[in-house]
Amino acid sequence: MPATLRDVAERAQVSMRTVSNVVSGYTHVSERMRTKVLAAIDELDYRPNPVARTLRTGRTGMLALVVPEIDVPYFSELARDVIDAAAEVGYRVMIDQTGHDHERERQLLTGEDRTMLFDGLLFSPLVTKSELLDMHGATRMPLILLGEHDFDGRYDHVAIDNVAAARDAVGHLIETGRTRIASIGSQPLEEYSTPLQRSAGYEAALADAGVDLRPEYVVTAAHYSRADGYSAGRALLALDPRPDAIFCFSDLLAFGAMRAVFDAGLRVPEDVAVIGIDDVDEGRYSRPSLSTISLDTQFIARESVRRIIDRIEDPALPATEIVAPHKLVVRESTAVE
Amino acid sequence: MPATLRDVAERAQVSMRTVSNVVSGYTHVSERMRTKVLAAIDELDYRPNPVARTLRTGRTGMLALVVPEIDVPYFSELARDVIDAAAEVGYRVMIDQTGHDHERERQLLTGEDRTMLFDGLLFSPLVTKSELLDMHGATRMPLILLGEHDFDGRYDHVAIDNVAAARDAVGHLIETGRTRIASIGSQPLEEYSTPLQRSAGYEAALADAGVDLRPEYVVTAAHYSRADGYSAGRALLALDPRPDAIFCFSDLLAFGAMRAVFDAGLRVPEDVAVIGIDDVDEGRYSRPSLSTISLDTQFIARESVRRIIDRIEDPALPATEIVAPHKLVVRESTAVE
DNA sequence: TTGTAGGCGTTATCAG
DNA sequence: CTGATAACGCCTACAA
């Protein structure tokens, strides 16, 4: 049976008030009292009960980070940075993965879950915006959207300019002389906003260069996985004329696509150039190393944690949008000659 | 101001007890009462306060998973499986990364942290065993050790047989005719148990085959990262005679080492064979694909969650050890001819 | 500077 | 089957 504040008070012959003062940052406690209390705490091996403290103060000191899949490198690298940024300001992070399951997203958003022991929600969503608004409406849980854009200014979000990112990637392929540019990553059924935006950027870049969009060059991917990149890549290589470049909506898709190119007996970048988005560590060591659009996960993590803490402290704050920077990183997979 | 149980009771003209019964799915409630209460809940948009419930019941419904680095694929794949396994039994998972920081490990273990809002700890440790015993001693927090071995039977753990895993990997290299077998991954300073065990397996396999251990073929790595694998690989390739095989203590090290081989103008597996441990997804798509020892993260996740829940329910349970299976997966990076 | 008492929102005990 | 009431452990006006 763990010791409580009352036990310590009895043991030290002082009031609970004094013990509490000592425990939670000294505010005017005499030296005699303090040592007496500390001794009692030590003897009883007392630790404050965080749940009771939470009930009283209304703060759990915990944030939730919700991502589609934690084992996708982009999200695990983001999680790493979020955990670190949160730790710096005294918060811990609960992670949940929705696994492309709308129902699980909905439960978190509506607060329907029975274990919502956190002060705020960092949400990297699949759902489209209108659905989101309806779901979250009733709750008062502070919420920051990650990686999204254009939510009518009704929510805080730390966004990526997905249209520009895709445009930069495809623009690079065009600059290096490729003209038959395929893409992998648009969504088969649902209208998720990230792939929609990246599709828009792809189309815009082609239009800018006066290159026709060939519908057969646009291959969908249900998940942003290596496996889906591989099968999409195989499909593209069977086309005639064969693409001379592939823009993948994520690095993971790109790794799969590159492997498909090799298995077809072709070379990257000589026969087919490949570029991704995310800039995960893997791409620096893959063969060939992967050209990509680098998204600044540290920036996203820091800003979103900063922002949600502001909002927890003042729920009335107006919603803001912060756009994280991105930049083109040229490596071997799009080299010329 | 969110509605409370009392508000609902007043609104529905019943006692708090009845409302509580309805909310927590108690069976013996008359149909009349139930509908009346549900109506009131709906009108007031009432949601139970999880913190109050937790204070009363002593359960948070949350587990903590502590790993060195969440962005290391092995750990993020493990986290994925742990989150899923926990969700199946109604638990959520808080993730913390110690980043090779002993102090952070200690805080979690001693319960010194001020936000320990979880019912049990799944711990993938860096510390050696005696340190661990001393730290955790006082706390009553249920604890399961992951991936470790040989803790005197004083703690529950879901172990990997690291000695056998390393031995199998090196044995495979020997069977395929390699004789100058280097290793990357022993630790430079501290005596962490996982690398110690893998070193032991490496040495044992060489001894089994009557192959001499050359000290210069043993290269340390501070972290199990691609970067460290790369620099270790470079160092090995400069030796004379050059190794014809490299056993890496993790897949990540292996990816770095393979890249070093290519950058030196050599080939994998023709000039140098490479094998890792972990079997992360990346190794199925890398070029060449990576031979490795597959660790069953699903098994580890399921068993550790099952075990910690048993222990939460009955803290008096005797400690048990479960050893997760592993198996050799042969791919291109160790092929012959 | 320190003590007393009330309440955070829930569940559990004990009557009825 | 339902109602009143006491904890759960802590923090903080308010009082001394």
XYZ file of C-alpha atoms (C1' of nucleotides) in Angstrom:
706
model
C 0.000 0.000 0.000
C 1.708 3.218 -1.118
C 2.007 6.111 1.300
C -0.211 9.163 0.884
C 0.144 12.793 1.687
C -1.746 12.215 4.923
C 0.635 9.477 6.013
C 3.572 11.769 5.480
C 1.851 14.544 7.406
C 1.184 12.303 10.374
C 4.673 10.917 10.347
C 6.249 14.380 10.218
C 3.797 15.841 12.715
C 2.714 18.589 10.369
C -0.344 19.324 8.292
C -1.012 18.015 4.805
C -0.752 21.566 3.655
C 2.853 21.823 4.645
C 3.735 18.530 3.046
C 2.053 19.618 -0.143
C 4.037 22.818 -0.100
C 7.279 20.977 0.230
C 6.417 18.474 -2.462
C 5.194 20.908 -5.072
C 7.911 23.509 -5.126
C 8.659 25.322 -1.936
C 6.655 28.496 -1.369
C 7.727 29.844 1.977
C 8.418 26.855 4.132
C 10.687 27.110 7.132
C 13.881 25.118 7.007
C 12.953 23.078 10.070
C 9.635 21.989 8.584
C 11.164 21.199 5.260
C 13.805 18.838 6.591
C 11.292 17.138 8.831
C 8.939 16.600 5.919
C 11.656 15.431 3.584
C 12.780 12.917 6.136
C 9.262 11.524 6.460
C 8.900 11.371 2.690
C 12.093 9.445 2.453
C 11.226 7.027 5.233
C 7.810 6.236 3.811
C 9.065 6.274 0.224
C 6.246 8.613 -0.637
C 5.444 9.577 -4.241
C 2.613 11.921 -5.139
C -0.233 10.171 -6.884
C -0.337 11.688 -10.368
C -3.965 10.776 -10.914
C -5.189 12.583 -7.834
C -3.098 15.566 -8.761
C -4.559 15.457 -12.235
C -8.125 15.316 -10.994
C -7.457 18.321 -8.870
C -5.532 20.409 -11.371
C -7.232 19.298 -14.549
C -3.924 18.623 -16.298
C -2.493 15.228 -17.129
C 0.816 16.368 -18.589
C 0.233 14.065 -21.524
C -0.294 14.754 -25.217
C -1.630 12.329 -27.787
C -0.057 11.956 -31.194
C -2.275 10.213 -33.702
C -0.795 8.947 -36.947
C -1.948 6.438 -39.559
C 0.978 4.047 -38.987
C 3.824 4.478 -36.537
C 6.122 2.106 -38.431
C 6.167 4.324 -41.505
C 9.556 6.031 -41.183
C 8.199 9.497 -41.783
C 5.818 9.124 -38.859
C 8.308 7.461 -36.553
C 10.811 10.222 -37.255
C 8.082 12.761 -36.570
C 7.153 10.919 -33.370
C 10.763 11.016 -32.248
C 10.834 14.778 -32.629
C 7.428 15.282 -31.025
C 8.396 13.199 -27.998
C 11.579 15.198 -27.609
C 9.887 18.557 -28.074
C 7.187 17.597 -25.570
C 9.724 16.344 -23.049
C 11.441 19.697 -23.119
C 8.319 21.367 -21.804
C 7.425 18.624 -19.344
C 4.917 16.651 -21.403
C 4.819 12.996 -22.318
C 3.304 11.603 -25.483
C 0.793 8.849 -26.028
C 0.867 7.498 -29.549
C -1.986 5.918 -31.368
C -2.137 4.635 -34.894
C -5.408 4.615 -36.727
C -4.282 2.106 -39.313
C -6.452 3.774 -41.946
C -9.443 3.082 -39.760
C -11.950 5.925 -39.798
C -13.765 4.585 -36.793
C -10.686 4.821 -34.635
C -10.070 8.366 -35.803
C -13.630 9.246 -34.975
C -13.412 7.871 -31.446
C -10.367 9.954 -30.686
C -11.841 13.063 -32.231
C -15.196 12.841 -30.513
C -13.675 11.983 -27.167
C -15.768 8.864 -27.135
C -12.887 6.795 -25.951
C -12.862 5.844 -22.304
C -9.208 6.523 -21.694
C -8.637 10.052 -22.918
C -6.006 10.865 -20.377
C -4.332 13.696 -22.196
C -4.486 17.451 -22.437
C -4.324 17.833 -26.186
C -4.365 16.034 -29.490
C -1.787 16.237 -32.279
C -3.587 14.751 -35.207
C -2.233 13.623 -38.524
C -5.498 12.831 -40.227
C -6.786 10.766 -43.070
C -10.264 12.206 -43.003
C -11.310 15.082 -45.152
C -12.020 18.370 -43.577
C -15.792 18.569 -43.382
C -16.022 15.210 -41.683
C -13.457 16.402 -39.221
C -15.332 19.544 -38.311
C -18.494 17.630 -37.577
C -16.757 15.066 -35.446
C -14.725 17.301 -33.266
C -17.427 19.893 -32.805
C -18.660 18.995 -29.347
C -15.358 18.251 -27.658
C -13.247 20.873 -26.024
C -10.043 18.907 -26.364
C -7.339 21.137 -27.816
C -6.462 19.921 -31.294
C -3.655 20.610 -33.731
C -3.756 19.232 -37.252
C -0.466 18.096 -38.737
C 0.521 18.044 -42.367
C -2.781 19.311 -43.598
C -3.820 22.476 -45.242
C -6.828 24.603 -45.892
C -9.214 23.828 -43.077
C -11.076 27.119 -43.389
C -9.015 28.547 -40.576
C -11.172 26.840 -37.999
C -8.389 24.702 -36.596
C -4.830 25.214 -35.622
C -2.572 23.426 -37.970
C 1.043 22.989 -38.829
C 0.790 22.427 -42.516
C 2.960 21.283 -45.351
C 2.504 22.973 -48.675
C 1.811 19.706 -50.438
C 1.008 21.289 -53.761
C 4.291 23.167 -53.862
C 6.236 20.164 -52.608
C 4.921 17.954 -55.391
C 5.429 20.699 -57.913
C 9.052 21.129 -56.879
C 9.694 17.416 -57.175
C 8.198 17.130 -60.633
C 9.777 20.407 -61.681
C 13.167 18.916 -60.854
C 12.458 15.890 -63.033
C 11.534 18.164 -65.900
C 14.622 20.309 -65.458
C 16.789 17.239 -65.706
C 15.285 16.503 -69.091
C 12.663 13.872 -68.297
C 9.408 14.134 -70.188
C 7.531 10.871 -69.642
C 6.831 11.449 -65.962
C 4.637 8.991 -64.097
C 3.313 9.283 -60.540
C 2.537 6.813 -57.792
C 0.376 7.613 -54.820
C -2.994 9.043 -55.714
C -5.725 7.337 -53.773
C -7.985 4.737 -55.358
C -11.241 5.487 -53.591
C -11.322 8.023 -50.845
C -10.585 11.669 -51.162
C -7.836 12.205 -48.634
C -6.456 15.647 -48.853
C -2.718 14.960 -48.868
C -2.759 12.805 -52.001
C -5.202 15.169 -53.645
C -2.840 18.055 -53.082
C 0.170 16.136 -54.280
C -1.740 15.108 -57.387
C -2.583 18.735 -57.988
C 1.083 19.688 -57.712
C 2.062 16.945 -60.134
C -0.481 18.109 -62.685
C 0.478 21.740 -62.228
C 4.163 21.046 -62.826
C 3.392 19.131 -66.005
C 1.148 21.936 -67.194
C 3.836 24.523 -66.398
C 6.208 22.673 -68.679
C 3.643 22.054 -71.375
C 3.898 18.312 -70.924
C 0.772 16.293 -71.504
C -0.578 14.256 -68.614
C -1.032 10.635 -69.640
C -3.712 9.000 -67.519
C -1.997 5.608 -67.738
C 1.028 7.161 -66.039
C -0.972 7.871 -62.911
C -0.982 4.844 -60.624
C -2.830 4.717 -57.338
C -1.518 3.302 -54.067
C -3.746 2.234 -51.217
C -0.968 2.675 -48.662
C 2.297 4.551 -48.792
C 4.289 1.361 -48.406
C 7.257 -0.210 -50.152
C 5.011 -3.065 -51.253
C 2.553 -0.765 -52.983
C 5.401 1.173 -54.565
C 6.788 -2.068 -55.915
C 3.606 -3.246 -57.571
C 2.823 0.201 -58.935
C 6.345 0.389 -60.325
C 5.961 -2.948 -62.066
C 2.749 -1.792 -63.671
C 4.367 1.387 -64.968
C 7.361 -0.402 -66.457
C 5.097 -2.602 -68.530
C 3.716 0.411 -70.384
C 4.710 1.480 -73.846
C 6.217 3.976 -74.034
C 7.854 3.350 -70.699
C 8.115 6.339 -68.321
C 11.568 7.859 -67.937
C 10.798 9.185 -64.472
C 8.550 8.357 -61.544
C 7.376 10.839 -58.955
C 6.361 8.987 -55.772
C 4.152 10.617 -53.173
C 6.357 9.211 -50.418
C 9.889 7.900 -50.014
C 8.576 4.477 -49.084
C 6.747 4.204 -52.382
C 9.964 5.279 -54.078
C 12.011 2.510 -52.463
C 9.502 -0.033 -53.686
C 9.439 1.488 -57.151
C 13.231 1.500 -57.409
C 13.359 -2.156 -56.541
C 10.803 -2.831 -59.280
C 13.016 -1.035 -61.771
C 16.010 -3.210 -60.893
C 13.957 -6.381 -60.979
C 12.927 -5.419 -64.499
C 16.593 -5.302 -65.435
C 16.672 -1.521 -65.765
C 18.713 1.154 -64.022
C 17.974 4.132 -61.794
C 18.530 6.884 -62.780
C 19.770 6.082 -66.294
C 16.616 4.374 -67.548
C 14.152 5.688 -65.012
C 14.658 8.536 -62.553
C 12.864 8.285 -59.202
C 12.020 10.962 -56.658
C 10.057 10.820 -53.401
C 8.766 13.047 -50.623
C 9.700 12.913 -46.921
C 13.488 12.662 -46.772
C 13.711 9.738 -44.398
C 17.124 8.511 -43.277
C 16.891 5.389 -45.437
C 17.178 7.463 -48.593
C 20.687 8.619 -47.718
C 21.976 5.038 -47.729
C 19.849 3.311 -50.355
C 21.414 2.401 -53.677
C 21.067 4.695 -55.433
C 20.475 7.324 -52.782
C 17.061 8.898 -53.173
C 16.277 12.398 -54.375
C 13.374 13.718 -52.396
C 11.548 16.662 -50.912
C 12.707 17.169 -47.359
C 10.003 17.943 -44.809
C 11.255 19.475 -41.613
C 9.892 17.143 -38.920
C 11.731 18.988 -36.178
C 10.060 22.207 -37.190
C 6.670 20.542 -37.340
C 7.189 18.913 -33.951
C 8.430 22.009 -32.198
C 5.780 24.298 -33.602
C 2.884 21.948 -32.970
C 3.917 21.305 -29.379
C 4.421 24.992 -28.772
C 1.077 25.734 -30.301
C -0.924 23.139 -28.429
C 0.520 24.235 -25.127
C -0.514 27.789 -25.847
C -3.976 26.526 -26.631
C -4.223 24.374 -23.523
C -3.398 27.435 -21.491
C -5.798 29.653 -23.374
C -8.552 27.793 -25.249
C -9.925 31.045 -26.579
C -6.914 31.680 -28.776
C -7.737 32.209 -32.454
C -6.772 29.384 -34.772
C -3.509 29.808 -36.617
C -1.843 28.133 -39.536
C 1.876 27.583 -39.677
C 3.400 26.262 -42.885
C 6.486 24.122 -42.430
C 9.307 24.667 -44.901
C 10.319 22.052 -47.424
C 13.213 21.798 -49.823
C 14.427 19.741 -52.721
C 17.263 17.347 -51.967
C 19.008 16.046 -55.079
C 20.755 12.702 -54.796
C 21.707 9.878 -57.127
C 18.261 8.662 -58.116
C 17.653 11.623 -60.420
C 21.215 12.273 -61.572
C 21.879 13.059 -65.219
C 24.501 11.214 -67.310
C -18.154 23.606 -18.614
C -18.608 19.904 -19.253
C -21.548 18.065 -17.701
C -20.921 15.735 -14.765
C -22.598 12.641 -13.499
C -24.492 14.751 -10.998
C -25.881 16.979 -13.731
C -27.155 13.959 -15.593
C -28.704 12.537 -12.438
C -30.573 15.762 -11.721
C -31.720 16.085 -15.277
C -32.990 12.523 -15.410
C -34.445 12.671 -11.899
C -32.492 9.655 -10.722
C -29.564 9.052 -8.433
C -25.941 9.230 -9.481
C -25.722 5.561 -8.782
C -28.213 4.758 -11.475
C -26.489 6.957 -14.006
C -23.175 5.343 -13.206
C -24.750 1.943 -13.705
C -26.035 2.886 -17.115
C -22.780 4.454 -18.203
C -20.607 1.555 -17.191
C -22.894 -1.025 -18.697
C -24.233 -2.543 -15.509
C -26.792 -5.216 -16.254
C -29.484 -4.734 -13.632
C -31.104 -1.501 -14.736
C -34.756 -1.267 -15.643
C -35.541 -0.306 -19.196
C -37.441 2.806 -18.132
C -34.537 4.146 -16.126
C -32.066 3.359 -18.825
C -33.840 5.255 -21.564
C -34.451 8.206 -19.283
C -30.791 8.351 -18.371
C -29.586 7.912 -21.930
C -31.803 10.782 -23.009
C -30.315 13.044 -20.361
C -26.796 12.006 -21.310
C -27.513 12.859 -24.884
C -29.076 16.214 -24.117
C -26.230 17.300 -21.891
C -23.608 15.732 -24.126
C -22.171 14.051 -21.091
C -18.866 12.169 -21.200
C -17.421 10.389 -18.189
C -14.290 12.016 -16.849
C -11.559 9.413 -17.268
C -9.359 10.940 -14.599
C -11.994 10.733 -11.891
C -12.758 7.209 -12.915
C -9.078 6.397 -12.731
C -8.684 7.870 -9.275
C -11.537 5.750 -8.076
C -10.644 2.490 -9.771
C -6.887 2.769 -9.663
C -6.577 1.887 -13.344
C -5.597 4.240 -16.133
C -6.013 1.852 -19.063
C -2.629 2.958 -20.319
C 0.645 1.099 -20.757
C 4.047 2.661 -21.282
C 6.456 1.335 -23.865
C 10.004 2.518 -23.352
C 12.535 2.083 -26.132
C 15.921 3.632 -26.854
C 14.783 5.252 -30.117
C 11.356 5.103 -31.682
C 12.628 5.930 -35.176
C 14.759 2.803 -35.353
C 12.648 0.544 -37.585
C 12.878 -2.446 -35.297
C 11.410 -0.434 -32.454
C 8.766 1.297 -34.524
C 7.640 -2.050 -35.902
C 7.559 -3.391 -32.362
C 5.608 -0.327 -31.234
C 3.092 -0.897 -34.005
C 2.469 -4.418 -32.788
C 2.362 -3.432 -29.129
C -0.171 -0.684 -29.798
C -2.336 -3.125 -31.714
C -2.050 -5.873 -29.135
C -2.880 -3.428 -26.352
C -5.833 -1.990 -28.240
C -7.331 -5.452 -28.526
C -7.577 -5.675 -24.756
C -8.679 -2.089 -24.220
C -5.342 -0.474 -23.410
C -3.580 2.482 -24.955
C 0.156 2.932 -25.143
C 2.353 5.815 -24.127
C 5.732 5.711 -25.811
C 8.903 7.160 -24.470
C 12.375 7.031 -25.907
C 15.329 7.189 -23.612
C 17.748 8.156 -26.366
C 20.530 6.237 -24.661
C 20.040 8.432 -21.628
C 20.413 6.475 -18.403
C 18.877 9.257 -16.374
C 15.644 9.071 -18.302
C 15.540 5.312 -17.870
C 16.073 5.734 -14.180
C 13.236 8.217 -13.789
C 10.784 5.881 -15.425
C 11.975 2.889 -13.475
C 11.937 4.550 -10.091
C 8.585 6.172 -10.679
C 10.216 9.481 -9.981
C 8.497 11.095 -12.896
C 5.535 13.274 -12.101
C 3.300 12.001 -14.872
C 3.268 8.240 -14.456
C -0.245 7.801 -15.692
C -0.037 4.176 -16.661
C -0.696 0.765 -15.219
C 2.408 -1.016 -16.381
C 5.748 -0.617 -18.048
C 7.073 -2.466 -21.097
C 10.746 -1.794 -20.984
C 13.363 -2.350 -23.634
C 16.401 -1.443 -21.600
C 19.941 -0.332 -22.127
C 20.985 -0.718 -18.516
C 22.595 -3.821 -17.227
C 20.707 -6.024 -14.889
C 22.075 -5.189 -11.467
C 21.485 -1.498 -12.003
C 17.971 -2.302 -13.030
C 17.191 -4.305 -9.947
C 18.332 -1.531 -7.663
C 16.369 1.125 -9.478
C 13.059 -0.583 -9.714
C 13.163 -2.066 -6.236
C 10.858 0.326 -4.429
C 8.191 0.810 -7.059
C 5.241 -1.457 -7.396
C 4.687 -0.634 -11.029
C 4.263 -3.842 -13.037
C 7.236 -4.252 -15.337
C 8.051 -6.471 -18.291
C 11.503 -6.509 -19.828
C 11.702 -6.852 -23.587
C 14.458 -8.401 -25.624
C 16.629 -9.187 -22.654
C 17.727 -12.369 -21.090
C 19.023 -13.774 -17.877
C 17.754 -11.449 -15.171
C 17.972 -14.039 -12.421
C 14.300 -14.814 -12.793
C 13.380 -11.768 -10.746
C 11.521 -10.036 -13.517
C 9.042 -10.999 -16.156
C 10.583 -10.818 -19.533
C 9.952 -11.645 -23.116
C 13.424 -12.443 -24.255
C 15.275 -13.009 -27.462
C 17.950 -15.638 -27.466
C 20.592 -13.209 -28.636
C 23.439 -15.654 -28.369
C 21.698 -18.200 -30.572
C 20.535 -15.522 -33.004
C 24.062 -14.248 -33.534
C 25.377 -17.772 -33.748
C 22.858 -18.678 -36.428
C 23.743 -15.617 -38.468
C 27.478 -16.263 -38.337
C 26.929 -19.979 -38.840
C 25.152 -19.177 -42.084
C 28.108 -17.102 -43.271
C 30.431 -19.972 -42.503
C 28.229 -22.497 -44.280
C 28.297 -20.370 -47.392
C 32.058 -20.601 -47.393
C 33.129 -17.313 -45.845
C 36.075 -17.423 -43.490
C 37.165 -13.844 -42.892
C 34.119 -12.814 -40.925
C 33.978 -9.382 -39.320
C 31.375 -8.003 -36.950
C 29.910 -4.567 -36.332
C 27.993 -3.653 -33.202
C 29.830 -4.441 -30.006
C 29.694 -1.504 -27.666
C 32.662 0.773 -27.154
C 32.300 1.572 -23.478
C 29.287 0.354 -21.606
C 28.360 -3.204 -20.999
C 24.888 -3.435 -22.411
C 23.622 -6.953 -22.403
C 22.253 -7.263 -25.933
C 25.556 -6.478 -27.663
C 27.431 -8.595 -25.159
C 25.249 -11.568 -25.977
C 25.517 -11.030 -29.706
C 29.270 -10.783 -29.383
C 29.256 -14.053 -27.489
C 27.242 -15.716 -30.257
C 29.640 -14.382 -32.881
C 32.627 -15.748 -31.028
C 30.947 -19.070 -30.375
C 30.099 -19.590 -34.042
C 33.671 -18.870 -35.075
C 34.962 -21.257 -32.428
C 32.491 -23.933 -33.579
C 33.957 -23.717 -37.045
C 37.522 -23.538 -35.876
C 37.956 -20.082 -37.358
C 40.270 -17.718 -35.541
C 38.825 -14.496 -34.220
C 40.816 -11.542 -35.476
C 40.487 -8.627 -33.081
C 40.802 -6.093 -35.894
C 37.652 -7.569 -37.453
C 35.572 -6.558 -34.445
C 34.334 -3.005 -34.857
C 32.267 -1.209 -32.258
C 29.218 0.962 -32.924
C 27.905 3.523 -30.478
C 24.403 3.400 -31.957
C 22.698 0.853 -34.147
C 22.313 3.363 -36.941
C 23.001 3.400 -40.671
C 25.598 6.092 -40.106
C 27.569 3.994 -37.635
C 27.273 0.972 -39.913
C 28.683 3.025 -42.735
C 31.758 4.247 -40.915
C 32.419 0.849 -39.374
C 32.122 -0.703 -42.824
C 34.649 1.723 -44.267
C 37.094 0.893 -41.520
C 36.758 -2.838 -42.177
C 37.267 -2.531 -45.924
C 40.577 -0.789 -45.388
C 42.016 -3.823 -43.656
C 44.376 -6.323 -45.226
C 43.281 -8.999 -45.652
C 39.823 -7.590 -46.295
C 36.881 -9.426 -44.659
C 34.747 -11.508 -47.001
C 31.710 -11.236 -44.751
C 30.291 -8.823 -42.187
C 27.911 -9.799 -39.419
C 26.009 -6.715 -38.237
C 24.253 -6.660 -34.872
C 21.270 -4.931 -36.469
C 19.764 -4.475 -39.924
C 20.350 -0.733 -39.750
C 24.061 -1.261 -39.279
C 23.938 -3.652 -42.223
C 22.357 -1.080 -44.545
C 25.105 1.360 -43.678
C 27.784 -1.277 -44.140
C 26.429 -2.329 -47.533
C 26.530 1.240 -48.714
C 30.139 1.466 -47.580
C 30.960 -1.619 -49.635
C 29.483 -0.084 -52.780
C 31.196 3.229 -52.196
C 34.469 1.313 -52.036
C 33.754 -0.029 -55.504
C 33.042 -3.556 -54.271
C 30.019 -5.808 -54.512
C 27.610 -7.462 -52.066
C 27.573 -10.454 -51.837
C 30.336 -11.325 -54.321
C 33.171 -9.487 -52.578
C 31.648 -9.109 -49.150
C 28.585 -10.869 -47.775
C 26.463 -8.969 -45.247
C 23.934 -10.213 -42.734
C 21.941 -8.392 -40.050
C 19.510 -9.027 -37.228
C 15.899 -7.751 -36.948
C 14.256 -8.431 -40.297
C 12.817 -4.981 -40.848
C 10.720 -4.317 -43.936
C 13.460 -2.262 -45.563
C 15.608 -5.371 -46.023
C 13.099 -6.938 -48.391
C 13.458 -4.060 -50.855
C 17.052 -2.953 -50.443
C 19.547 -3.722 -53.172
C 20.644 -6.368 -52.575
C 17.919 -7.596 -50.266
C 19.299 -8.308 -46.812
C 19.823 -11.702 -45.219
C 18.959 -11.441 -41.560
C 17.686 -13.067 -38.402
C 13.974 -12.479 -38.137
C 12.685 -11.553 -34.685
C 8.983 -12.056 -34.225
C 7.775 -8.633 -33.061
C 4.152 -9.742 -33.127
C 4.937 -12.569 -30.788
C 6.903 -10.306 -28.474
C 4.121 -7.710 -28.486
C 1.304 -10.146 -27.868
C 3.062 -12.066 -25.133
C 4.312 -9.008 -23.288
C 0.898 -7.352 -23.309
C -0.763 -10.537 -22.178
C 1.789 -10.952 -19.459
C 1.633 -7.434 -18.090
C -2.120 -7.547 -17.901
C -1.939 -10.736 -15.900
C 0.499 -9.054 -13.584
C -1.582 -5.903 -13.222
C -4.459 -8.079 -12.158
C -2.372 -10.174 -9.817
C 0.876 -8.526 -8.698
C 1.804 -11.599 -6.691
C 2.325 -13.732 -9.790
C 5.749 -15.358 -10.024
C 8.079 -13.935 -12.644
C 8.218 -15.814 -15.909
C 10.487 -15.809 -18.892
C 9.222 -16.275 -22.401
C 11.700 -16.663 -25.222
C 10.541 -15.345 -28.578
C 11.388 -17.443 -31.617
C 13.833 -16.289 -34.270
C 14.773 -17.654 -37.616
C 17.321 -17.200 -40.341
C 16.063 -15.473 -43.479
C 18.380 -15.897 -46.450
C 18.235 -13.232 -49.142
C 20.575 -11.796 -51.736
C 23.184 -10.221 -49.489
C 24.709 -13.585 -48.581
C 24.064 -15.487 -51.813
C 26.781 -17.720 -53.250
C 27.994 -17.458 -56.864
C 4.170 30.545 7.970
C 0.973 26.726 8.904
C -3.626 24.326 9.774
C -8.567 23.145 8.392
C -11.885 21.930 5.306
C -14.079 21.477 0.934
C -14.265 19.639 -3.519
C -12.389 17.729 -8.248
C -16.065 13.390 -10.663
C -16.291 8.905 -10.156
C -17.296 4.222 -8.141
C -18.487 1.367 -4.151
C -20.736 0.506 0.272
C -24.756 0.134 2.668
C -29.375 0.626 3.280
C -34.092 0.364 1.694
C -33.445 -2.466 -8.465
C -32.380 2.352 -6.690
C -30.899 6.229 -3.322
C -27.888 8.611 -0.297
C -23.117 8.953 1.096
C -18.396 7.886 1.818
C -14.044 7.427 -0.037
C -10.007 7.768 -3.905
C -5.414 11.523 -2.925
C -4.439 15.845 -3.814
C -4.613 21.071 -4.004
C -5.998 25.559 -2.355
C -9.164 29.228 -0.405
C -9.761 30.711 3.890
C -8.620 31.189 8.518
C -5.436 31.446 12.326
